[in-house]
Amino acid sequence: MTTAKDIMHPGADWIPSHETLDRAAQLMRDLDVGALPIADVDERLTGILTDRDIVVGCVAAGRDPAKITAAEMARGTPRWIDAGAEVDDVLQEMQEHQIRRLPVIENKRLIGMISEADLARHLSDGQIAAWVERVYATG
């Protein structure tokens, strides 16, 4: 049985909810990632911040990324998957919510992220095609 932990990118970094978006952008650049999980003071997942959130939700809206926090950009209930979940459960979670990045949690702690690249490395062509069709479906 292949699990979420088997296909994830281990050691995902997160950003504290009080950090500003300019700092988040710097961290994304330094880590060469397009998204960061957001955590509260108790290191609980409160959301995911993407580079697109910063550009569209802040900069393009005329807001100052040095004055907006990650917590202000977190919307809705964050989606995540348990480290022991089977790959089919990972795919279902991502498809059902049309998300491209999924935090992996073990013992209430963030231990990794699953991205499109991780799926591409570990799934069959058929599984990837079905996933892409569902996640990118419009309407």
CSV table of C-alpha atoms in Angstrom, one decimal:
chain,number,residue,atom,x,y,z
A,1,MET,CA,0.0,0.0,0.0
A,2,THR,CA,1.4,3.4,-1.0
A,3,THR,CA,0.7,6.1,1.4
A,4,ALA,CA,0.7,9.9,1.4
A,5,LYS,CA,4.0,9.8,3.3
A,6,ASP,CA,5.5,7.7,0.6
A,7,ILE,CA,4.8,10.2,-2.2
A,8,MET,CA,5.1,13.5,-0.3
A,9,HIS,CA,8.0,16.0,-0.4
A,10,PRO,CA,9.3,15.7,3.1
A,11,GLY,CA,10.3,18.5,5.4
A,12,ALA,CA,7.8,21.2,4.2
A,13,ASP,CA,8.4,24.6,5.7
A,14,TRP,CA,5.5,26.7,6.9
A,15,ILE,CA,5.0,30.4,7.6
A,16,PRO,CA,3.7,31.7,10.9
A,17,SER,CA,0.3,33.4,10.5
A,18,HIS,CA,1.6,36.7,11.8
A,19,GLU,CA,4.3,37.0,9.0
A,20,THR,CA,3.8,39.5,6.3
A,21,LEU,CA,3.4,38.7,2.7
A,22,ASP,CA,6.6,40.3,1.6
A,23,ARG,CA,8.4,37.9,4.0
A,24,ALA,CA,6.4,35.0,2.7
A,25,ALA,CA,7.4,35.9,-0.9
A,26,GLN,CA,11.1,36.0,0.1
A,27,LEU,CA,10.7,32.6,1.8
A,28,MET,CA,9.0,31.1,-1.3
A,29,ARG,CA,11.9,32.4,-3.4
A,30,ASP,CA,14.5,31.1,-1.1
A,31,LEU,CA,12.9,27.6,-0.9
A,32,ASP,CA,11.9,27.6,-4.6
A,33,VAL,CA,8.3,26.8,-3.8
A,34,GLY,CA,5.0,28.3,-4.9
A,35,ALA,CA,3.1,27.7,-1.7
A,36,LEU,CA,3.6,27.7,2.0
A,37,PRO,CA,1.3,26.2,4.7
A,38,ILE,CA,0.3,28.8,7.3
A,39,ALA,CA,0.5,27.8,10.9
A,40,ASP,CA,-0.8,29.5,14.1
A,41,VAL,CA,1.3,30.0,17.3
A,42,ASP,CA,0.5,26.3,18.3
A,43,GLU,CA,1.9,25.1,14.9
A,44,ARG,CA,-1.6,24.1,13.7
A,45,LEU,CA,-2.4,24.4,10.0
A,46,THR,CA,-4.6,27.4,9.4
A,47,GLY,CA,-4.3,27.7,5.6
A,48,ILE,CA,-2.0,27.7,2.6
A,49,LEU,CA,-0.6,30.8,1.0
A,50,THR,CA,0.3,30.7,-2.7
A,51,ASP,CA,2.4,33.0,-4.8
A,52,ARG,CA,-0.8,33.7,-6.7
A,53,ASP,CA,-2.5,34.8,-3.5
A,54,ILE,CA,0.2,37.3,-3.0
A,55,VAL,CA,0.1,38.7,-6.5
A,56,VAL,CA,-3.7,38.7,-7.1
A,57,GLY,CA,-5.0,39.0,-3.6
A,58,CYS,CA,-2.6,41.7,-2.5
A,59,VAL,CA,-0.4,43.4,-5.0
A,60,ALA,CA,-2.9,43.5,-7.9
A,61,ALA,CA,-5.5,44.8,-5.4
A,62,GLY,CA,-3.2,47.7,-4.6
A,63,ARG,CA,-2.4,46.5,-1.1
A,64,ASP,CA,1.1,46.6,0.5
A,65,PRO,CA,2.5,43.1,1.1
A,66,ALA,CA,4.7,44.5,3.9
A,67,LYS,CA,1.5,45.3,5.8
A,68,ILE,CA,-0.7,42.3,5.1
A,69,THR,CA,-0.2,39.1,7.1
A,70,ALA,CA,-0.4,35.5,6.0
A,71,ALA,CA,-3.4,35.0,8.3
A,72,GLU,CA,-5.3,37.8,6.5
A,73,MET,CA,-4.9,35.8,3.2
A,74,ALA,CA,-6.0,32.4,4.7
A,75,ARG,CA,-9.5,31.7,3.6
A,76,GLY,CA,-11.8,28.7,4.4
A,77,THR,CA,-10.9,25.5,6.0
A,78,PRO,CA,-7.4,24.2,5.1
A,79,ARG,CA,-7.4,20.8,3.5
A,80,TRP,CA,-4.8,18.2,4.6
A,81,ILE,CA,-4.2,14.5,4.6
A,82,ASP,CA,-2.9,12.1,7.2
A,83,ALA,CA,0.5,10.6,6.5
A,84,GLY,CA,-0.9,7.1,6.5
A,85,ALA,CA,-3.7,7.8,4.0
A,86,GLU,CA,-3.6,5.7,0.8
A,87,VAL,CA,-2.8,7.3,-2.5
A,88,ASP,CA,-6.4,6.9,-3.7
A,89,ASP,CA,-7.5,9.0,-0.7
A,90,VAL,CA,-4.9,11.7,-1.6
A,91,LEU,CA,-6.2,11.8,-5.1
A,92,GLN,CA,-9.8,12.0,-4.0
A,93,GLU,CA,-9.1,14.8,-1.5
A,94,MET,CA,-7.3,16.8,-4.2
A,95,GLN,CA,-9.9,16.1,-6.9
A,96,GLU,CA,-12.9,16.8,-4.7
A,97,HIS,CA,-11.5,20.2,-3.6
A,98,GLN,CA,-9.7,21.0,-6.9
A,99,ILE,CA,-6.4,21.6,-5.1
A,100,ARG,CA,-2.9,21.1,-6.4
A,101,ARG,CA,-1.0,21.1,-3.1
A,102,LEU,CA,-1.9,19.1,0.0
A,103,PRO,CA,-0.2,19.3,3.4
A,104,VAL,CA,0.6,15.9,5.0
A,105,ILE,CA,0.1,15.7,8.8
A,106,GLU,CA,1.4,13.1,11.2
A,107,ASN,CA,0.7,13.3,14.9
A,108,LYS,CA,-0.8,16.7,14.4
A,109,ARG,CA,2.4,18.1,12.9
A,110,LEU,CA,3.1,19.1,9.3
A,111,ILE,CA,5.7,16.7,7.9
A,112,GLY,CA,5.5,17.3,4.2
A,113,MET,CA,3.5,18.4,1.1
A,114,ILE,CA,2.2,16.6,-1.9
A,115,SER,CA,2.3,18.6,-5.1
A,116,GLU,CA,1.7,17.9,-8.8
A,117,ALA,CA,5.3,17.1,-9.2
A,118,ASP,CA,5.1,14.5,-6.5
A,119,LEU,CA,2.1,12.9,-8.1
A,120,ALA,CA,3.9,12.8,-11.5
A,121,ARG,CA,6.9,11.0,-10.0
A,122,HIS,CA,4.8,8.3,-8.2
A,123,LEU,CA,1.6,7.7,-10.2
A,124,SER,CA,0.8,5.9,-13.5
A,125,ASP,CA,0.0,8.0,-16.6
A,126,GLY,CA,-3.6,6.9,-16.3
A,127,GLN,CA,-3.9,8.1,-12.7
A,128,ILE,CA,-2.3,11.4,-13.5
A,129,ALA,CA,-4.5,12.0,-16.5
A,130,ALA,CA,-7.7,11.3,-14.5
A,131,TRP,CA,-6.4,13.6,-11.7
A,132,VAL,CA,-5.6,16.4,-14.1
A,133,GLU,CA,-9.0,16.1,-15.7
A,134,ARG,CA,-10.8,16.4,-12.4
A,135,VAL,CA,-8.7,19.0,-10.7
A,136,TYR,CA,-8.6,21.4,-13.7
A,137,ALA,CA,-12.2,20.8,-14.8
A,138,THR,CA,-14.2,24.0,-15.0
A,139,GLY,CA,-17.8,24.3,-14.5
